[in-house]
Amino acid sequence: MRAMLAITLAMGCAAPASATDWPASWHEPTEPFHIVGNIYYVGSKGIAAYLIVSPKGDILLDGTEAENARMIERNIAKLGFHIRDVKVLLNNHAHFDHAGALAQLKADSGATFLANPRDRSILETGHITLENSNDLLDFPPVKVDRPLHDGEIVRVGPIAMKAIFTPGHTPGCTSWSTTVRDHGRTLAVVFPCSITAGGNRLVGNTRYPDIVADYRRSFARLGAMKADVVLTGHPELADVQGRAARRTGDSPDAFIDPAVLPKLVAEAHDQFERDLAREQATGRY
């Protein structure tokens, strides 16, 4: 039941009745693992956090829920790395399940936190003020050290993470891309931000009047991208853990699937247009 709820929420459908109804998997520990190149999974069973490592320091993308900070730090240590080696913290969007632990992780690592300026007020207050039917929880506020600009490349040593602004799910929703080398191959990796309606009001949203146009631009932008490996914030959407379980040795083959990104975008766009049409017809969101 909870597994089905997690998928429903990730796809932006029915909201939970209360905070206690959010899936237990979102704060359930899981073993960390290597994905491809210099990228590792260090999140919970139900919400991803990705560690990108280098000899000059590391980047951590997303913090999952507030209570998961110590879990993420333990996962990093299990892999033989250290939280103090994280030099830059990144986020894909300012919801409690992806940004909740960032404040603690920032304090423990001493890392610089970079974020999309359109999500800055949410991140720095820990409070969502957008019109949304889901029971989105507050989270510990985290100071943004520097705002990002669209297309910026964030570097730590040889790591180069490109910020791709894909607003809609939140105004500051940010996808990320990088390339890695694995078994002699260069692989394009994309970390797409959520592109579901996710309970957002699409018609007459006075706090986010350009929400529909933003979503459509983001669908077009992500739809034009190519990715060998797709790593989502809700890992089940790209079967991240299932692929890890099916891999042979340390081969990247289980994660390489260029069909994943276009499929995710097409399905999300389809659902978005249905959600929009229903809201226009009924006035309910």
mmCIF file of C-alpha atoms in Angstrom:
data_model
loop_
_atom_site.group_PDB
_atom_site.id
_atom_site.type_symbol
_atom_site.label_atom_id
_atom_site.label_comp_id
_atom_site.label_asym_id
_atom_site.label_seq_id
_atom_site.Cartn_x
_atom_site.Cartn_y
_atom_site.Cartn_z
ATOM 1 C CA MET A 1 0.000 0.000 0.000
ATOM 2 C CA ARG A 2 2.745 2.453 0.956
ATOM 3 C CA ALA A 3 4.721 1.569 -2.188
ATOM 4 C CA MET A 4 1.701 2.413 -4.306
ATOM 5 C CA LEU A 5 1.226 5.672 -2.369
ATOM 6 C CA ALA A 6 4.833 6.634 -3.031
ATOM 7 C CA ILE A 7 4.353 6.198 -6.771
ATOM 8 C CA THR A 8 1.053 8.109 -6.694
ATOM 9 C CA LEU A 9 2.640 11.034 -4.879
ATOM 10 C CA ALA A 10 5.696 11.037 -7.123
ATOM 11 C CA MET A 11 3.426 11.198 -10.146
ATOM 12 C CA GLY A 12 1.598 14.151 -8.610
ATOM 13 C CA CYS A 13 -1.829 12.611 -8.031
ATOM 14 C CA ALA A 14 -3.888 12.332 -4.841
ATOM 15 C CA ALA A 15 -2.595 14.117 -1.747
ATOM 16 C CA PRO A 16 -2.227 12.385 1.600
ATOM 17 C CA ALA A 17 -4.721 13.193 4.314
ATOM 18 C CA SER A 18 -2.007 14.119 6.816
ATOM 19 C CA ALA A 19 1.747 14.225 7.345
ATOM 20 C CA THR A 20 1.659 10.708 8.749
ATOM 21 C CA ASP A 21 0.439 9.393 5.406
ATOM 22 C CA TRP A 22 3.635 10.242 3.535
ATOM 23 C CA PRO A 23 5.378 6.992 2.576
ATOM 24 C CA ALA A 24 7.563 5.339 5.208
ATOM 25 C CA SER A 25 10.077 4.470 2.466
ATOM 26 C CA TRP A 26 10.982 8.161 2.273
ATOM 27 C CA HIS A 27 12.827 7.849 5.587
ATOM 28 C CA GLU A 28 13.608 4.122 5.460
ATOM 29 C CA PRO A 29 17.343 3.365 5.396
ATOM 30 C CA THR A 30 18.845 1.543 2.433
ATOM 31 C CA GLU A 31 22.374 0.571 1.574
ATOM 32 C CA PRO A 32 24.279 3.112 -0.547
ATOM 33 C CA PHE A 33 25.680 1.978 -3.867
ATOM 34 C CA HIS A 34 27.777 2.962 -6.850
ATOM 35 C CA ILE A 35 25.835 3.950 -9.959
ATOM 36 C CA VAL A 36 28.157 4.989 -12.788
ATOM 37 C CA GLY A 37 31.474 6.798 -13.009
ATOM 38 C CA ASN A 38 31.929 8.941 -9.908
ATOM 39 C CA ILE A 39 28.225 8.965 -8.925
ATOM 40 C CA TYR A 40 26.809 7.182 -5.867
ATOM 41 C CA TYR A 41 23.353 6.735 -4.351
ATOM 42 C CA VAL A 42 23.279 7.860 -0.693
ATOM 43 C CA GLY A 43 19.581 8.568 -0.106
ATOM 44 C CA SER A 44 16.771 6.701 1.613
ATOM 45 C CA LYS A 45 14.846 3.816 0.110
ATOM 46 C CA GLY A 46 12.196 6.136 -1.312
ATOM 47 C CA ILE A 47 13.941 9.488 -1.911
ATOM 48 C CA ALA A 48 17.250 9.926 -3.696
ATOM 49 C CA ALA A 49 20.360 11.847 -2.759
ATOM 50 C CA TYR A 50 23.315 11.602 -5.120
ATOM 51 C CA LEU A 51 26.989 11.995 -4.222
ATOM 52 C CA ILE A 52 29.367 12.968 -7.023
ATOM 53 C CA VAL A 53 32.978 12.527 -5.928
ATOM 54 C CA SER A 54 36.411 13.729 -6.980
ATOM 55 C CA PRO A 55 39.909 13.969 -5.468
ATOM 56 C CA LYS A 56 39.322 17.731 -5.060
ATOM 57 C CA GLY A 57 36.034 17.404 -3.182
ATOM 58 C CA ASP A 58 32.490 16.228 -3.677
ATOM 59 C CA ILE A 59 29.050 17.513 -4.663
ATOM 60 C CA LEU A 60 25.874 16.329 -2.918
ATOM 61 C CA LEU A 61 22.603 16.687 -4.816
ATOM 62 C CA ASP A 62 19.520 16.816 -2.564
ATOM 63 C CA GLY A 63 18.978 16.148 1.104
ATOM 64 C CA THR A 64 15.694 14.172 1.229
ATOM 65 C CA GLU A 65 13.630 14.579 4.431
ATOM 66 C CA ALA A 66 14.909 16.483 7.469
ATOM 67 C CA GLU A 67 15.185 13.351 9.613
ATOM 68 C CA ASN A 68 17.451 11.684 7.036
ATOM 69 C CA ALA A 69 20.547 13.860 7.485
ATOM 70 C CA ARG A 70 22.390 11.367 9.701
ATOM 71 C CA MET A 71 21.332 8.494 7.430
ATOM 72 C CA ILE A 72 22.861 10.247 4.417
ATOM 73 C CA GLU A 73 26.057 10.952 6.349
ATOM 74 C CA ARG A 74 26.265 7.290 7.388
ATOM 75 C CA ASN A 75 25.724 6.209 3.788
ATOM 76 C CA ILE A 76 28.511 8.508 2.630
ATOM 77 C CA ALA A 77 30.820 7.023 5.283
ATOM 78 C CA LYS A 78 29.879 3.448 4.325
ATOM 79 C CA LEU A 79 31.163 4.162 0.830
ATOM 80 C CA GLY A 80 34.493 5.318 2.225
ATOM 81 C CA PHE A 81 33.876 9.050 1.822
ATOM 82 C CA HIS A 82 33.386 11.796 4.414
ATOM 83 C CA ILE A 83 30.721 14.462 4.807
ATOM 84 C CA ARG A 84 33.441 17.114 5.242
ATOM 85 C CA ASP A 85 34.639 16.366 1.706
ATOM 86 C CA VAL A 86 31.335 17.692 0.334
ATOM 87 C CA LYS A 87 32.214 21.156 -0.947
ATOM 88 C CA VAL A 88 28.962 22.046 -2.748
ATOM 89 C CA LEU A 89 25.331 21.250 -1.943
ATOM 90 C CA LEU A 90 22.715 21.352 -4.702
ATOM 91 C CA ASN A 91 18.940 20.885 -4.765
ATOM 92 C CA ASN A 92 16.484 20.061 -7.522
ATOM 93 C CA HIS A 93 13.455 21.715 -5.908
ATOM 94 C CA ALA A 94 12.286 23.226 -2.644
ATOM 95 C CA HIS A 95 9.919 20.593 -1.252
ATOM 96 C CA PHE A 96 10.387 19.011 2.186
ATOM 97 C CA ASP A 97 11.138 15.554 0.755
ATOM 98 C CA HIS A 98 14.093 16.832 -1.291
ATOM 99 C CA ALA A 99 15.327 19.845 0.695
ATOM 100 C CA GLY A 100 14.465 18.881 4.267
ATOM 101 C CA ALA A 101 17.915 17.730 5.411
ATOM 102 C CA LEU A 102 19.928 20.363 3.568
ATOM 103 C CA ALA A 103 20.328 22.683 6.568
ATOM 104 C CA GLN A 104 21.838 19.928 8.721
ATOM 105 C CA LEU A 105 23.982 18.594 5.890
ATOM 106 C CA LYS A 106 25.256 22.103 5.203
ATOM 107 C CA ALA A 107 26.158 22.614 8.870
ATOM 108 C CA ASP A 108 27.917 19.256 9.125
ATOM 109 C CA SER A 109 29.820 19.532 5.849
ATOM 110 C CA GLY A 110 30.622 23.241 5.726
ATOM 111 C CA ALA A 111 29.621 23.097 2.054
ATOM 112 C CA THR A 112 28.471 26.038 -0.062
ATOM 113 C CA PHE A 113 24.783 25.812 -0.980
ATOM 114 C CA LEU A 114 23.822 26.961 -4.475
ATOM 115 C CA ALA A 115 20.176 27.170 -5.580
ATOM 116 C CA ASN A 116 17.802 28.561 -8.166
ATOM 117 C CA PRO A 117 16.805 32.100 -7.107
ATOM 118 C CA ARG A 118 13.113 31.381 -7.793
ATOM 119 C CA ASP A 119 13.097 28.797 -4.972
ATOM 120 C CA ARG A 120 15.260 30.862 -2.639
ATOM 121 C CA SER A 121 12.461 32.269 -0.467
ATOM 122 C CA ILE A 122 11.023 28.775 0.101
ATOM 123 C CA LEU A 123 14.430 27.349 0.974
ATOM 124 C CA GLU A 124 15.324 30.175 3.339
ATOM 125 C CA THR A 125 11.982 30.102 5.185
ATOM 126 C CA GLY A 126 11.298 26.363 4.932
ATOM 127 C CA HIS A 127 7.699 27.181 4.035
ATOM 128 C CA ILE A 128 5.696 26.680 0.828
ATOM 129 C CA THR A 129 3.372 29.579 0.023
ATOM 130 C CA LEU A 130 2.336 28.357 -3.444
ATOM 131 C CA GLU A 131 -1.216 27.177 -4.152
ATOM 132 C CA ASN A 132 -0.998 23.413 -3.783
ATOM 133 C CA SER A 133 -3.582 20.857 -2.659
ATOM 134 C CA ASN A 134 -1.002 18.496 -1.123
ATOM 135 C CA ASP A 135 -0.123 18.601 2.550
ATOM 136 C CA LEU A 136 3.397 19.909 1.899
ATOM 137 C CA LEU A 137 5.291 20.071 5.163
ATOM 138 C CA ASP A 138 7.563 22.839 6.400
ATOM 139 C CA PHE A 139 11.250 21.975 6.711
ATOM 140 C CA PRO A 140 14.329 23.479 8.403
ATOM 141 C CA PRO A 141 15.285 26.651 6.500
ATOM 142 C CA VAL A 142 18.642 26.642 4.750
ATOM 143 C CA LYS A 143 20.602 29.720 3.699
ATOM 144 C CA VAL A 144 21.423 29.974 0.007
ATOM 145 C CA ASP A 145 25.048 31.081 -0.270
ATOM 146 C CA ARG A 146 24.775 32.027 -3.916
ATOM 147 C CA PRO A 147 21.976 31.950 -6.491
ATOM 148 C CA LEU A 148 22.512 29.973 -9.676
ATOM 149 C CA HIS A 149 21.908 31.169 -13.199
ATOM 150 C CA ASP A 150 20.417 29.047 -15.963
ATOM 151 C CA GLY A 151 23.070 27.061 -17.806
ATOM 152 C CA GLU A 152 25.690 27.646 -15.119
ATOM 153 C CA ILE A 153 28.292 24.912 -14.743
ATOM 154 C CA VAL A 154 29.104 24.152 -11.110
ATOM 155 C CA ARG A 155 32.632 22.795 -10.762
ATOM 156 C CA VAL A 156 34.472 20.986 -8.004
ATOM 157 C CA GLY A 157 37.779 19.675 -9.303
ATOM 158 C CA PRO A 158 36.958 17.674 -12.457
ATOM 159 C CA ILE A 159 33.214 17.528 -11.657
ATOM 160 C CA ALA A 160 31.071 19.718 -13.910
ATOM 161 C CA MET A 161 27.337 19.860 -13.130
ATOM 162 C CA LYS A 162 25.205 21.979 -15.468
ATOM 163 C CA ALA A 163 22.121 23.722 -14.066
ATOM 164 C CA ILE A 164 19.086 23.490 -16.351
ATOM 165 C CA PHE A 165 16.143 25.531 -15.114
ATOM 166 C CA THR A 166 12.938 23.509 -15.606
ATOM 167 C CA PRO A 167 10.265 25.381 -13.614
ATOM 168 C CA GLY A 168 6.718 24.220 -12.994
ATOM 169 C CA HIS A 169 6.716 21.739 -10.126
ATOM 170 C CA THR A 170 8.204 24.677 -8.218
ATOM 171 C CA PRO A 171 9.228 28.006 -9.751
ATOM 172 C CA GLY A 172 12.889 27.130 -9.132
ATOM 173 C CA CYS A 173 12.826 23.491 -10.200
ATOM 174 C CA THR A 174 16.309 22.708 -11.518
ATOM 175 C CA SER A 175 17.460 19.713 -13.520
ATOM 176 C CA TRP A 176 21.129 18.835 -13.679
ATOM 177 C CA SER A 177 23.380 17.202 -16.252
ATOM 178 C CA THR A 178 26.937 15.922 -16.267
ATOM 179 C CA THR A 179 29.141 13.444 -18.101
ATOM 180 C CA VAL A 180 31.106 10.584 -16.574
ATOM 181 C CA ARG A 181 33.586 8.005 -17.773
ATOM 182 C CA ASP A 182 32.866 4.368 -16.969
ATOM 183 C CA HIS A 183 34.547 1.258 -18.419
ATOM 184 C CA GLY A 184 36.036 3.342 -21.215
ATOM 185 C CA ARG A 185 32.734 4.978 -22.189
ATOM 186 C CA THR A 186 31.589 8.577 -21.858
ATOM 187 C CA LEU A 187 28.039 8.687 -20.513
ATOM 188 C CA ALA A 188 25.603 11.602 -20.449
ATOM 189 C CA VAL A 189 23.815 11.684 -17.087
ATOM 190 C CA VAL A 190 20.677 13.731 -16.391
ATOM 191 C CA PHE A 191 19.076 14.343 -13.001
ATOM 192 C CA PRO A 192 15.638 15.660 -14.059
ATOM 193 C CA CYS A 193 13.662 17.801 -11.668
ATOM 194 C CA SER A 194 10.093 16.686 -11.009
ATOM 195 C CA ILE A 195 7.765 17.546 -13.890
ATOM 196 C CA THR A 196 4.434 16.389 -12.444
ATOM 197 C CA ALA A 197 1.575 18.686 -11.443
ATOM 198 C CA GLY A 198 2.147 17.473 -7.885
ATOM 199 C CA GLY A 199 -1.003 19.098 -6.503
ATOM 200 C CA ASN A 200 -0.203 22.517 -7.968
ATOM 201 C CA ARG A 201 -3.081 24.777 -8.941
ATOM 202 C CA LEU A 202 -2.813 25.162 -12.703
ATOM 203 C CA VAL A 203 -5.756 27.506 -13.411
ATOM 204 C CA GLY A 204 -5.974 30.919 -11.749
ATOM 205 C CA ASN A 205 -2.859 30.443 -9.640
ATOM 206 C CA THR A 206 -2.344 34.008 -8.439
ATOM 207 C CA ARG A 207 0.915 33.163 -6.659
ATOM 208 C CA TYR A 208 2.372 31.504 -9.748
ATOM 209 C CA PRO A 209 0.503 32.965 -12.749
ATOM 210 C CA ASP A 210 2.937 31.656 -15.381
ATOM 211 C CA ILE A 211 2.859 28.070 -14.098
ATOM 212 C CA VAL A 212 1.340 26.510 -17.237
ATOM 213 C CA ALA A 213 3.761 28.253 -19.592
ATOM 214 C CA ASP A 214 6.661 27.229 -17.346
ATOM 215 C CA TYR A 215 5.620 23.586 -17.367
ATOM 216 C CA ARG A 216 5.290 23.534 -21.142
ATOM 217 C CA ARG A 217 8.700 25.129 -21.643
ATOM 218 C CA SER A 218 10.202 22.580 -19.266
ATOM 219 C CA PHE A 219 8.614 19.654 -21.116
ATOM 220 C CA ALA A 220 10.067 20.985 -24.357
ATOM 221 C CA ARG A 221 13.483 21.561 -22.855
ATOM 222 C CA LEU A 222 13.817 18.170 -21.189
ATOM 223 C CA GLY A 223 12.260 16.496 -24.224
ATOM 224 C CA ALA A 224 15.072 17.851 -26.390
ATOM 225 C CA MET A 225 17.798 16.469 -24.138
ATOM 226 C CA LYS A 226 19.639 13.176 -24.555
ATOM 227 C CA ALA A 227 20.639 11.030 -21.593
ATOM 228 C CA ASP A 228 22.350 7.669 -21.375
ATOM 229 C CA VAL A 229 21.625 7.516 -17.627
ATOM 230 C CA VAL A 230 18.648 9.117 -15.863
ATOM 231 C CA LEU A 231 18.680 9.581 -12.076
ATOM 232 C CA THR A 232 15.411 10.823 -10.579
ATOM 233 C CA GLY A 233 14.628 12.291 -7.177
ATOM 234 C CA HIS A 234 11.981 9.610 -6.681
ATOM 235 C CA PRO A 235 14.150 6.610 -7.563
ATOM 236 C CA GLU A 236 11.305 4.318 -8.642
ATOM 237 C CA LEU A 237 10.529 6.592 -11.599
ATOM 238 C CA ALA A 238 13.779 5.519 -13.292
ATOM 239 C CA ASP A 239 14.024 2.168 -11.448
ATOM 240 C CA VAL A 240 17.331 3.288 -9.969
ATOM 241 C CA GLN A 241 17.456 0.680 -7.202
ATOM 242 C CA GLY A 242 16.083 -2.058 -9.426
ATOM 243 C CA ARG A 243 18.820 -1.381 -11.939
ATOM 244 C CA ALA A 244 21.418 -1.565 -9.176
ATOM 245 C CA ALA A 245 20.055 -4.963 -8.127
ATOM 246 C CA ARG A 246 20.184 -6.263 -11.718
ATOM 247 C CA ARG A 247 23.674 -5.083 -12.581
ATOM 248 C CA THR A 248 26.476 -7.531 -13.312
ATOM 249 C CA GLY A 249 29.584 -6.724 -11.305
ATOM 250 C CA ASP A 250 30.343 -3.024 -11.596
ATOM 251 C CA SER A 251 29.224 -2.723 -15.213
ATOM 252 C CA PRO A 252 27.184 0.414 -15.972
ATOM 253 C CA ASP A 253 24.990 -1.416 -18.497
ATOM 254 C CA ALA A 254 21.973 -1.799 -16.194
ATOM 255 C CA PHE A 255 21.773 1.992 -15.825
ATOM 256 C CA ILE A 256 22.247 2.847 -19.497
ATOM 257 C CA ASP A 257 18.842 3.377 -21.110
ATOM 258 C CA PRO A 258 18.395 6.321 -23.514
ATOM 259 C CA ALA A 259 14.644 5.620 -23.679
ATOM 260 C CA VAL A 260 14.034 6.600 -20.040
ATOM 261 C CA LEU A 261 14.114 10.397 -20.325
ATOM 262 C CA PRO A 262 11.810 10.751 -23.363
ATOM 263 C CA LYS A 263 9.375 8.278 -21.773
ATOM 264 C CA LEU A 264 9.308 10.177 -18.472
ATOM 265 C CA VAL A 265 8.761 13.494 -20.243
ATOM 266 C CA ALA A 266 6.046 12.171 -22.577
ATOM 267 C CA GLU A 267 4.121 10.525 -19.733
ATOM 268 C CA ALA A 268 4.382 13.580 -17.475
ATOM 269 C CA HIS A 269 3.335 15.935 -20.295
ATOM 270 C CA ASP A 270 0.349 13.739 -21.106
ATOM 271 C CA GLN A 271 -0.758 13.648 -17.479
ATOM 272 C CA PHE A 272 -0.224 17.395 -17.117
ATOM 273 C CA GLU A 273 -2.521 18.171 -20.042
ATOM 274 C CA ARG A 274 -5.180 15.850 -18.589
ATOM 275 C CA ASP A 275 -4.852 17.514 -15.180
ATOM 276 C CA LEU A 276 -5.105 20.954 -16.773
ATOM 277 C CA ALA A 277 -8.185 20.012 -18.807
ATOM 278 C CA ARG A 278 -9.891 18.520 -15.746
ATOM 279 C CA GLU A 279 -9.170 21.613 -13.679
ATOM 280 C CA GLN A 280 -10.461 23.892 -16.444
ATOM 281 C CA ALA A 281 -13.666 21.826 -16.616
ATOM 282 C CA THR A 282 -14.291 21.425 -12.889
ATOM 283 C CA GLY A 283 -12.475 24.320 -11.225
ATOM 284 C CA ARG A 284 -10.948 21.845 -8.774
ATOM 285 C CA TYR A 285 -7.276 21.067 -8.308
#
